[in-house]
Amino acid sequence: MRDRLSAYQMKRRAGNRAGSRTMRIVLALTVFVILLPVIVTMIWTVTGRWPWPSMLPQSYTMRTLQELFSGSSPLYEILWGSVIIATVVAILGTLIALMTARATEIYRIRGRRLVSWAAMLPLIVPGTVFAMGIQVILIRMGLGDTVTGVILVHLVAALPYCVFIMTDITAAVGNSLEEQAQLLGAGPGRAFFDVSVPQLMPGILSSASMAYIISYSQYFTTLLAGGGKVKTLALVMVPYIQSGDRALSSVYAVTFVGSALLVFFIFEALIHRIMRTES
Amino acid sequence: MKAHTENVKKGDIKLQINGLSVELNGTVILDELSLQLHEYEFLSLLGPSGCGKSTLLKTIGGILPVSSGEIRLDGELINSKPAYRRGAVIVFQDMRLFPNMNVAENVAYPLRVQGVKKADRLVRAEKYLEHVKLGGLGARRISQLSGGQQQRVALARALAAEPKLLLLDEPFSSLDENLREDMRQLVKDLHREFGMTTIMVTHDRQEALSMADRVAIMFDGRIAQTGTPEELIESPADERVSGYFGSAKQ
């Protein structure tokens, strides 16, 4: 939301001519920097041979797509796994973050500074280090090599960001409207959902998207906690990238980005629909 | 001068506050405060800023906890009754309209919570909007209204809840002087029409004296004196009260 706001402000500030020209150059550069690699990657997905210094590939192939759809681990299975895990992490992460934010910002529990600080701890420890420790705990709990274990590890990785986002917006929204709703006769839960949730929605969306993409792109933690038995797109993709098979890496990269975007799109559409039918 | 005071039916005791203390973060805000309010009465709560006026309203409304003492509404002890079951609505000076709802939905919100059907509650919301002279503006967004209009929506919404007690927390302080006069008149008219027992917090002496049946003046978390406007000016209880009214007397 903040990004959208600043983009808007920039647009307004760009009212004078010199400003708008600079903006146009920046915009063109941004498009160039983001879009060009994507286009090149997309061409690579069907490239057979593309030696230097040709502008275009010299031969094309469907080998990569065959591998993608009917390889050793079929795409739909991996995709499904990734999407489910990431969605669960997004929902749980945002819920936990929301409750944490309410506890520290609205109910001002004792030791709230400690809680806020502790929520950020996983950011300090490198993911790989902490994944090794947590794997031992998961195995002891009997959750080694399970989807639940992977979700738990992803949650720990995503939570600092979720808590950060939700704390910010919860503090900004406050509870004055909720109080008003209660005074008008709404029970606490009802007041929260009718009045605060719509205000919190931008934060809920950012937090869920953040958690989703963090879970979606976890490699090492998934490998450790899932023991290679829990397969996600990132897990399957990374070895291809490391092995240097550009065509195959590209096809996975495009699938990765495309599927993440598609899920985001569905998320947003769903939430907009829910919000509209409510009011 | 105050035509409406004569027609007010003096009813039973509506609100009874005995020895009420409220502490926030270890600071005593209300200090064994007592206050009594009759049915249909319009009381102005006057006092310097920081004396605990708003805290008192919030405590009566049920969004701040009572430390000791008792609050009775219609004879019933409501100390630990949650805000949503008390039937005391506060209109805050920052209005607190719900930005995700349009004007009519805001006014209809208390009815929606009570389970009134949509078509029904929107009709009733329109009636309340007409009472505050905003008929036909139900479909507007809150952001499309001026400050004065927003304050009237907040009033209409409070009326729609049909509260036992209407609590106004400096309702006009964010408006400019012309609007304020209109709003005072409107609040008086509404009080006459709906007969709701009302407490209005203000720090504007003239406003308090001209609008209310009775004025309560508050210092440091206690009520220093209550009485009709005449009583307060003619026979102040102590120097603080007379000092406070010094400028209002001429």
Coordinates of C-alpha atoms in Angstrom, one line a residue:
Chain A
M1 CA 0.0 0.0 0.0
R2 CA 2.9 2.3 0.8
D3 CA 4.4 1.5 -2.6
R4 CA 1.2 2.4 -4.3
L5 CA 1.0 5.6 -2.4
S6 CA 4.5 6.7 -3.2
A7 CA 4.0 5.8 -6.8
Y8 CA 1.0 8.1 -6.8
Q9 CA 2.9 10.9 -5.1
M10 CA 5.6 10.5 -7.6
K11 CA 3.1 10.7 -10.4
R12 CA 1.8 13.9 -8.9
R13 CA 5.2 15.4 -8.4
A14 CA 6.0 14.5 -12.0
G15 CA 3.6 17.3 -13.0
N16 CA 6.3 19.5 -14.4
R17 CA 7.9 18.5 -17.7
A18 CA 11.4 17.8 -16.6
G19 CA 10.1 15.5 -13.9
S20 CA 7.9 13.6 -16.2
R21 CA 10.8 13.0 -18.6
T22 CA 13.0 11.7 -15.9
M23 CA 10.1 9.5 -14.7
R24 CA 9.7 8.1 -18.2
I25 CA 13.3 7.2 -18.4
V26 CA 13.2 5.5 -15.0
L27 CA 10.1 3.6 -16.0
A28 CA 11.6 2.5 -19.3
L29 CA 14.8 1.3 -17.5
T30 CA 12.7 -0.6 -15.0
V31 CA 10.7 -2.3 -17.7
F32 CA 14.0 -3.1 -19.5
V33 CA 15.7 -4.5 -16.4
I34 CA 12.7 -6.7 -15.4
L35 CA 11.1 -7.6 -18.7
L36 CA 14.2 -8.3 -20.8
P37 CA 15.5 -11.2 -18.6
V38 CA 12.0 -12.6 -18.4
I39 CA 11.7 -12.6 -22.2
V40 CA 15.2 -14.1 -22.6
T41 CA 14.3 -16.8 -20.1
M42 CA 11.1 -17.6 -21.9
I43 CA 13.0 -18.0 -25.2
W44 CA 15.5 -20.2 -23.4
T45 CA 12.7 -22.6 -22.4
V46 CA 12.4 -23.9 -26.0
T47 CA 16.0 -23.4 -27.1
G48 CA 17.9 -26.4 -28.3
R49 CA 21.1 -24.6 -29.3
W50 CA 22.0 -20.9 -28.8
P51 CA 25.7 -20.3 -29.2
W52 CA 27.4 -17.0 -28.8
P53 CA 27.1 -14.5 -30.7
S54 CA 23.8 -15.3 -32.4
M55 CA 20.9 -13.0 -31.7
L56 CA 18.4 -15.9 -31.7
P57 CA 18.6 -19.6 -31.0
Q58 CA 19.8 -21.8 -33.8
S59 CA 17.5 -24.7 -33.0
Y60 CA 14.3 -25.1 -31.0
T61 CA 13.1 -28.1 -28.9
M62 CA 10.2 -29.4 -26.9
R63 CA 12.5 -31.5 -24.8
T64 CA 12.1 -29.2 -21.8
L65 CA 8.4 -29.2 -21.8
Q66 CA 8.3 -33.0 -22.0
E67 CA 10.6 -33.2 -19.1
L68 CA 8.4 -30.6 -17.2
F69 CA 5.2 -32.5 -17.7
S70 CA 6.3 -36.1 -17.7
G71 CA 9.7 -36.1 -16.0
S72 CA 10.8 -38.1 -13.0
S73 CA 8.4 -36.1 -10.8
P74 CA 5.3 -34.9 -12.6
L75 CA 4.7 -31.2 -12.6
Y76 CA 1.1 -31.1 -11.3
E77 CA 2.2 -33.1 -8.2
I78 CA 5.1 -30.8 -7.4
L79 CA 3.1 -27.7 -8.2
W80 CA 0.2 -28.8 -6.0
G81 CA 2.5 -29.6 -3.2
S82 CA 4.2 -26.2 -3.4
V83 CA 0.9 -24.3 -3.7
I84 CA -0.7 -26.1 -0.7
I85 CA 2.4 -25.7 1.5
A86 CA 2.8 -22.0 0.6
T87 CA -0.9 -21.3 1.0
V88 CA -1.0 -22.9 4.4
V89 CA 2.1 -21.0 5.4
A90 CA 0.6 -17.7 4.1
I91 CA -2.7 -18.2 6.0
L92 CA -1.1 -19.5 9.3
G93 CA 1.7 -16.9 9.2
T94 CA -0.7 -14.0 8.7
L95 CA -3.0 -15.3 11.4
I96 CA -0.3 -15.7 13.9
A97 CA 1.2 -12.4 13.0
L98 CA -2.2 -10.7 13.3
M99 CA -2.7 -12.2 16.8
T100 CA 0.8 -11.2 17.8
A101 CA 0.2 -7.6 16.5
R102 CA -3.1 -7.3 18.3
A103 CA -1.5 -8.6 21.5
T104 CA 1.4 -6.1 21.4
E105 CA -0.3 -3.1 19.8
I106 CA -4.0 -3.2 21.0
Y107 CA -4.0 -5.2 24.2
R108 CA -0.5 -4.0 25.1
I109 CA 0.3 -7.2 27.0
R110 CA 3.1 -7.3 29.5
G111 CA 6.5 -7.8 27.9
R112 CA 5.3 -6.7 24.5
R113 CA 8.7 -5.3 23.5
L114 CA 10.2 -8.7 24.2
V115 CA 7.6 -10.4 22.1
S116 CA 8.1 -8.0 19.2
W117 CA 11.9 -8.4 19.4
A118 CA 11.6 -12.2 19.7
A119 CA 9.4 -12.3 16.6
M120 CA 12.3 -10.8 14.6
L121 CA 14.9 -13.3 15.9
P122 CA 14.8 -15.7 13.0
L123 CA 16.1 -12.8 10.8
I124 CA 19.3 -12.6 12.8
V125 CA 20.2 -16.3 12.5
P126 CA 21.0 -17.5 8.9
G127 CA 18.3 -19.8 7.6
T128 CA 20.6 -22.6 6.9
V129 CA 22.0 -22.6 10.4
F130 CA 18.7 -22.6 12.0
A131 CA 17.3 -25.2 9.7
M132 CA 19.9 -27.7 10.8
G133 CA 18.9 -27.1 14.5
I134 CA 15.3 -27.3 13.8
Q135 CA 15.6 -30.5 11.8
V136 CA 16.9 -32.3 14.9
I137 CA 13.9 -31.0 16.9
L138 CA 11.5 -32.1 14.1
I139 CA 12.9 -35.6 14.0
R140 CA 12.6 -35.8 17.8
M141 CA 9.0 -34.7 17.5
G142 CA 8.4 -37.3 14.8
L143 CA 7.8 -34.6 12.2
G144 CA 11.0 -35.3 10.1
D145 CA 10.4 -35.7 6.4
T146 CA 6.7 -34.6 6.7
V147 CA 4.7 -31.9 5.1
T148 CA 3.8 -30.6 8.6
G149 CA 7.4 -30.3 9.4
V150 CA 8.2 -28.4 6.2
I151 CA 5.2 -26.0 6.9
L152 CA 6.5 -25.4 10.4
V153 CA 10.0 -24.6 9.2
H154 CA 8.7 -22.3 6.5
L155 CA 6.5 -20.6 9.1
V156 CA 9.5 -19.7 11.2
A157 CA 11.2 -18.3 8.1
A158 CA 8.2 -16.2 7.1
L159 CA 6.9 -15.0 10.5
P160 CA 9.4 -12.2 11.1
Y161 CA 8.2 -10.5 7.9
C162 CA 4.5 -11.2 8.6
V163 CA 4.8 -9.8 12.2
F164 CA 6.6 -6.8 10.9
I165 CA 3.9 -6.0 8.4
M166 CA 1.0 -6.7 10.6
T167 CA 2.4 -4.8 13.6
D168 CA 2.8 -1.7 11.5
I169 CA -0.7 -1.7 10.1
T170 CA -2.4 -2.8 13.3
A171 CA -0.7 0.2 15.1
A172 CA -1.8 2.5 12.3
V173 CA -5.4 1.2 12.3
G174 CA -5.7 1.2 16.1
N175 CA -8.9 0.1 17.7
S176 CA -10.9 3.4 17.9
L177 CA -13.4 2.3 15.2
E178 CA -13.7 -1.1 16.9
E179 CA -14.6 0.6 20.2
Q180 CA -17.2 2.7 18.4
A181 CA -18.7 -0.4 16.9
Q182 CA -18.9 -2.1 20.3
L183 CA -20.5 1.0 21.7
L184 CA -23.1 0.7 19.0
G185 CA -23.9 -2.8 20.1
A186 CA -21.5 -5.1 18.2
G187 CA -19.8 -7.9 20.1
P188 CA -16.0 -7.8 20.1
G189 CA -15.6 -10.4 17.3
R190 CA -18.3 -8.8 15.2
A191 CA -16.8 -5.3 15.7
F192 CA -13.3 -6.7 14.7
F193 CA -14.6 -8.3 11.5
D194 CA -17.0 -5.6 10.4
V195 CA -14.7 -2.6 11.0
S196 CA -11.1 -3.5 11.6
V197 CA -10.6 -6.3 9.1
P198 CA -11.5 -4.1 6.1
Q199 CA -8.9 -1.5 7.4
L200 CA -6.3 -4.2 7.9
M201 CA -6.9 -5.9 4.5
P202 CA -3.9 -4.2 2.7
G203 CA -1.6 -5.5 5.4
I204 CA -3.2 -8.9 5.5
L205 CA -2.7 -9.2 1.7
S206 CA 0.9 -8.1 1.9
S207 CA 1.7 -10.4 4.8
A208 CA 0.0 -13.4 3.1
S209 CA 1.8 -12.6 -0.2
M210 CA 5.1 -12.2 1.6
A211 CA 4.7 -15.5 3.5
Y212 CA 3.6 -17.2 0.3
I213 CA 6.6 -16.2 -1.7
I214 CA 9.0 -17.0 1.1
S215 CA 7.6 -20.5 1.5
Y216 CA 7.4 -20.9 -2.3
S217 CA 11.1 -20.1 -2.7
Q218 CA 12.6 -22.1 0.3
Y219 CA 15.1 -24.6 -0.9
F220 CA 17.6 -25.6 1.8
T221 CA 15.1 -25.6 4.7
T222 CA 12.6 -27.7 2.6
L223 CA 15.4 -30.1 1.8
L224 CA 16.4 -30.5 5.4
A225 CA 13.0 -30.7 7.0
G226 CA 11.4 -32.6 4.2
G227 CA 14.4 -35.0 3.7
G228 CA 13.8 -34.8 0.0
K229 CA 10.5 -36.7 0.4
V230 CA 8.4 -33.5 0.5
K231 CA 8.8 -32.1 -3.0
T232 CA 8.3 -28.5 -3.9
L233 CA 9.0 -26.6 -7.1
A234 CA 12.0 -24.8 -5.6
L235 CA 13.4 -28.1 -4.5
V236 CA 13.2 -29.6 -8.0
M237 CA 14.3 -26.4 -9.7
V238 CA 17.5 -25.6 -7.9
P239 CA 19.5 -28.7 -9.0
Y240 CA 18.7 -27.9 -12.6
I241 CA 20.0 -24.4 -12.2
Q242 CA 23.1 -25.6 -10.5
S243 CA 23.7 -28.3 -13.1
G244 CA 23.9 -25.6 -15.8
D245 CA 21.1 -27.0 -18.0
R246 CA 19.8 -23.6 -19.1
A247 CA 16.8 -24.7 -21.1
L248 CA 15.5 -26.9 -18.2
S249 CA 16.3 -24.3 -15.6
S250 CA 14.5 -21.7 -17.7
V251 CA 11.4 -23.8 -18.0
Y252 CA 11.3 -24.3 -14.3
A253 CA 12.0 -20.6 -13.6
V254 CA 9.1 -19.6 -15.9
T255 CA 6.8 -22.1 -14.2
F256 CA 7.9 -20.9 -10.8
V257 CA 7.3 -17.2 -11.5
G258 CA 4.2 -17.8 -13.5
S259 CA 2.5 -20.1 -11.0
A260 CA 3.4 -17.7 -8.1
L261 CA 1.9 -14.8 -10.1
L262 CA -1.2 -16.8 -10.9
V263 CA -1.8 -17.7 -7.3
F264 CA -1.4 -14.1 -6.2
F265 CA -3.9 -13.1 -8.9
I266 CA -6.4 -15.6 -7.6
F267 CA -5.8 -14.5 -4.0
E268 CA -6.5 -10.9 -4.8
A269 CA -9.6 -11.7 -6.9
L270 CA -11.0 -13.9 -4.1
I271 CA -10.5 -11.3 -1.4
H272 CA -12.0 -8.5 -3.6
R273 CA -15.0 -10.7 -4.1
I274 CA -15.3 -11.4 -0.4
M275 CA -15.0 -7.8 0.4
R276 CA -17.6 -6.7 -2.1
T277 CA -20.3 -9.2 -1.1
E278 CA -19.8 -8.2 2.6
S279 CA -20.6 -4.5 2.2
Chain B
M1 CA -34.4 31.6 27.5
K2 CA -34.1 27.9 27.7
A3 CA -37.6 27.0 26.5
H4 CA -36.9 23.3 26.4
T5 CA -35.9 22.9 30.1
E6 CA -39.5 23.6 31.2
N7 CA -41.0 20.8 29.0
V8 CA -38.5 18.2 30.1
K9 CA -40.3 15.5 32.0
K10 CA -38.2 14.8 35.1
G11 CA -38.1 11.0 35.3
D12 CA -36.6 8.4 37.5
I13 CA -32.9 8.2 38.2
K14 CA -31.3 7.0 35.0
L15 CA -27.6 6.9 35.9
Q16 CA -26.2 6.6 39.3
I17 CA -22.4 6.7 39.8
N18 CA -21.1 6.2 43.3
G19 CA -17.4 6.6 44.4
L20 CA -16.1 5.7 41.0
S21 CA -12.3 5.5 40.6
V22 CA -10.5 4.7 37.5
E23 CA -6.7 4.2 37.2
L24 CA -4.8 4.0 34.0
N25 CA -1.2 2.8 34.0
G26 CA -1.0 3.5 37.8
T27 CA -2.3 7.1 37.5
V28 CA -5.6 8.0 39.2
I29 CA -7.8 9.6 36.5
L30 CA -11.1 9.5 38.3
D31 CA -11.0 9.8 42.1
E32 CA -14.1 8.5 43.9
L33 CA -16.5 10.4 41.6
S34 CA -20.2 10.5 42.2
L35 CA -22.9 11.7 39.8
Q36 CA -26.6 11.3 39.3
L37 CA -28.6 11.8 36.2
H38 CA -32.4 11.7 35.8
E39 CA -34.3 10.3 32.8
Y40 CA -34.6 12.8 29.9
E41 CA -32.1 15.0 31.5
F42 CA -29.4 16.9 29.5
L43 CA -26.2 17.3 31.5
S44 CA -23.2 19.3 30.4
L45 CA -19.9 18.0 31.8
L46 CA -17.6 20.9 32.1
G47 CA -14.0 21.2 33.1
P48 CA -10.4 22.0 32.1
S49 CA -8.7 19.6 29.8
G50 CA -7.1 16.6 31.5
C51 CA -9.6 16.7 34.4
G52 CA -11.0 13.3 33.3
K53 CA -14.2 14.2 31.4
S54 CA -13.5 11.9 28.5
T55 CA -12.3 9.1 30.8
L56 CA -15.6 9.3 32.6
L57 CA -17.6 9.0 29.4
K58 CA -15.5 6.0 28.3
T59 CA -15.9 4.4 31.6
I60 CA -19.7 4.8 31.5
G61 CA -19.7 3.5 27.9
G62 CA -17.7 0.4 29.0
I63 CA -14.5 0.8 27.1
L64 CA -12.4 1.6 30.2
P65 CA -12.5 -0.7 33.2
V66 CA -13.7 0.5 36.6
S67 CA -11.1 0.3 39.4
S68 CA -13.5 0.7 42.2
G69 CA -17.0 2.2 42.9
E70 CA -20.2 1.5 41.0
I71 CA -22.1 2.6 37.9
R72 CA -25.8 1.9 37.8
L73 CA -27.9 2.3 34.7
D74 CA -31.6 2.0 35.2
G75 CA -30.8 0.7 38.7
E76 CA -28.7 -2.2 37.3
L77 CA -25.0 -2.5 38.3
I78 CA -23.1 -2.3 34.9
N79 CA -19.5 -2.2 36.2
S80 CA -18.5 -5.4 34.4
K81 CA -21.1 -5.4 31.6
P82 CA -19.4 -5.3 28.2
A83 CA -19.7 -2.1 26.2
Y84 CA -21.9 -3.7 23.5
R85 CA -24.6 -4.7 26.0
R86 CA -24.7 -1.4 28.0
G87 CA -26.8 0.7 25.6
A88 CA -24.7 3.8 26.2
V89 CA -23.4 5.2 23.0
I90 CA -20.5 7.7 22.7
V91 CA -20.2 10.2 19.9
F92 CA -16.5 11.1 19.8
Q93 CA -15.1 14.3 18.6
D94 CA -13.2 12.5 15.9
M95 CA -16.5 11.0 14.8
R96 CA -15.2 7.5 14.1
L97 CA -17.3 6.9 11.0
F98 CA -16.6 3.6 9.3
P99 CA -14.7 4.3 6.1
N100 CA -15.6 1.0 4.5
M101 CA -19.3 1.8 4.6
N102 CA -21.3 4.5 3.0
V103 CA -23.4 7.1 4.9
A104 CA -26.6 5.0 5.1
E105 CA -24.7 1.8 6.1
N106 CA -22.9 3.7 8.9
V107 CA -26.2 4.9 10.3
A108 CA -27.8 1.5 9.8
Y109 CA -24.9 -0.3 11.5
P110 CA -26.5 -0.5 15.0
L111 CA -29.6 -1.9 13.4
R112 CA -27.5 -4.4 11.4
V113 CA -25.9 -5.6 14.6
Q114 CA -29.4 -6.1 16.1
G115 CA -30.3 -8.3 13.1
V116 CA -32.7 -5.9 11.3
K117 CA -33.2 -6.9 7.7
K118 CA -31.3 -4.9 5.1
A119 CA -34.2 -3.2 3.3
D120 CA -35.8 -2.3 6.6
R121 CA -32.7 -0.9 8.3
L122 CA -31.9 1.3 5.2
V123 CA -35.4 2.8 5.4
R124 CA -34.9 3.5 9.0
A125 CA -31.4 4.9 8.4
E126 CA -32.9 7.3 5.9
K127 CA -35.4 8.5 8.6
Y128 CA -32.5 9.3 11.0
L129 CA -30.6 11.0 8.2
E130 CA -33.6 13.3 7.6
H131 CA -33.7 14.1 11.3
V132 CA -30.1 15.4 11.1
K133 CA -31.0 17.2 7.8
L134 CA -28.9 14.8 5.6
G135 CA -31.9 13.2 3.8
G136 CA -30.9 11.7 0.4
L137 CA -27.2 11.6 1.1
G138 CA -27.2 8.0 2.2
A139 CA -25.3 6.7 -0.8
R140 CA -22.4 9.1 -0.3
R141 CA -19.0 7.9 0.8
I142 CA -17.9 9.2 4.2
S143 CA -14.9 11.0 2.5
Q144 CA -17.4 13.0 0.3
L145 CA -18.9 14.7 3.3
S146 CA -17.8 17.9 5.1
G147 CA -16.8 17.9 8.7
G148 CA -20.2 19.2 9.8
Q149 CA -22.0 16.6 7.8
Q150 CA -19.8 13.8 9.2
Q151 CA -20.6 15.0 12.7
R152 CA -24.3 14.8 11.9
V153 CA -23.9 11.3 10.5
A154 CA -22.2 10.3 13.7
L155 CA -25.2 11.7 15.6
A156 CA -27.7 9.9 13.4
R157 CA -25.8 6.7 13.9
A158 CA -25.9 7.1 17.7
L159 CA -29.6 7.8 17.6
A160 CA -30.2 4.7 15.4
A161 CA -28.8 2.6 18.3
E162 CA -31.6 3.9 20.5
P163 CA -29.3 4.2 23.4
K164 CA -30.4 4.4 27.0
L165 CA -27.8 7.0 27.5
L166 CA -26.3 9.3 24.8
L167 CA -22.7 10.5 25.6
L168 CA -21.3 13.3 23.5
D169 CA -17.6 13.8 23.8
E170 CA -16.8 17.4 22.7
P171 CA -18.9 16.8 19.6
F172 CA -18.4 20.3 18.1
S173 CA -14.8 21.0 18.9
S174 CA -13.6 20.1 15.4
L175 CA -16.2 22.4 13.7
D176 CA -15.9 26.1 13.0
E177 CA -18.0 28.6 14.9
N178 CA -20.9 29.0 12.5
L179 CA -21.4 25.3 12.2
R180 CA -21.1 24.9 15.9
E181 CA -24.1 27.1 16.5
D182 CA -26.2 25.1 14.0
M183 CA -25.1 21.8 15.6
R184 CA -26.0 23.1 19.1
Q185 CA -29.4 23.9 17.9
L186 CA -29.7 20.5 16.2
V187 CA -28.6 18.6 19.3
K188 CA -31.1 20.5 21.4
D189 CA -33.9 19.7 18.9
L190 CA -32.9 16.1 18.8
H191 CA -32.9 15.9 22.5
R192 CA -36.4 17.4 22.6
E193 CA -37.6 15.0 19.9
F194 CA -36.0 11.8 21.1
G195 CA -35.9 12.6 24.8
M196 CA -32.7 10.7 25.3
T197 CA -30.8 11.1 28.6
T198 CA -27.7 12.9 27.5
I199 CA -24.3 13.8 28.9
M200 CA -22.3 16.3 26.8
V201 CA -18.6 16.9 27.6
T202 CA -17.3 20.3 26.7
H203 CA -14.8 22.8 27.7
D204 CA -16.8 25.7 26.2
R205 CA -18.5 27.4 29.2
Q206 CA -21.1 29.2 27.1
E207 CA -22.0 26.1 25.3
A208 CA -22.4 24.2 28.6
L209 CA -24.5 26.9 30.2
S210 CA -26.7 27.5 27.2
M211 CA -27.5 23.9 26.3
A212 CA -28.0 22.0 29.5
D213 CA -30.6 21.4 32.1
R214 CA -27.9 20.8 34.6
V215 CA -24.1 21.4 34.5
A216 CA -21.5 19.3 36.3
I217 CA -18.1 20.9 36.7
M218 CA -15.1 18.7 37.1
F219 CA -11.6 19.2 38.5
D220 CA -8.9 16.6 39.0
G221 CA -11.1 13.5 38.6
R222 CA -13.9 14.7 40.8
I223 CA -17.1 16.5 40.3
A224 CA -16.7 19.9 42.1
Q225 CA -20.4 20.9 41.8
T226 CA -23.5 20.1 39.9
G227 CA -26.5 22.3 39.5
T228 CA -28.5 24.4 37.0
P229 CA -26.5 27.0 35.1
E230 CA -28.0 29.7 37.4
E231 CA -26.9 27.9 40.6
L232 CA -23.4 27.4 39.4
I233 CA -23.0 31.1 38.5
E234 CA -24.9 32.5 41.5
S235 CA -23.6 30.3 44.2
P236 CA -20.4 28.5 43.2
A237 CA -19.3 25.8 45.7
D238 CA -15.8 26.9 45.9
E239 CA -13.2 29.2 44.4
R240 CA -12.2 26.9 41.6
V241 CA -15.8 26.9 40.3
S242 CA -16.2 30.6 40.6
G243 CA -12.8 31.2 39.1
Y244 CA -13.7 28.9 36.2
F245 CA -16.9 30.8 35.5
G246 CA -15.3 34.2 36.0
S247 CA -15.0 34.8 32.3
A248 CA -18.5 33.5 31.5
K249 CA -20.3 35.7 34.0
Q250 CA -20.4 39.0 32.1

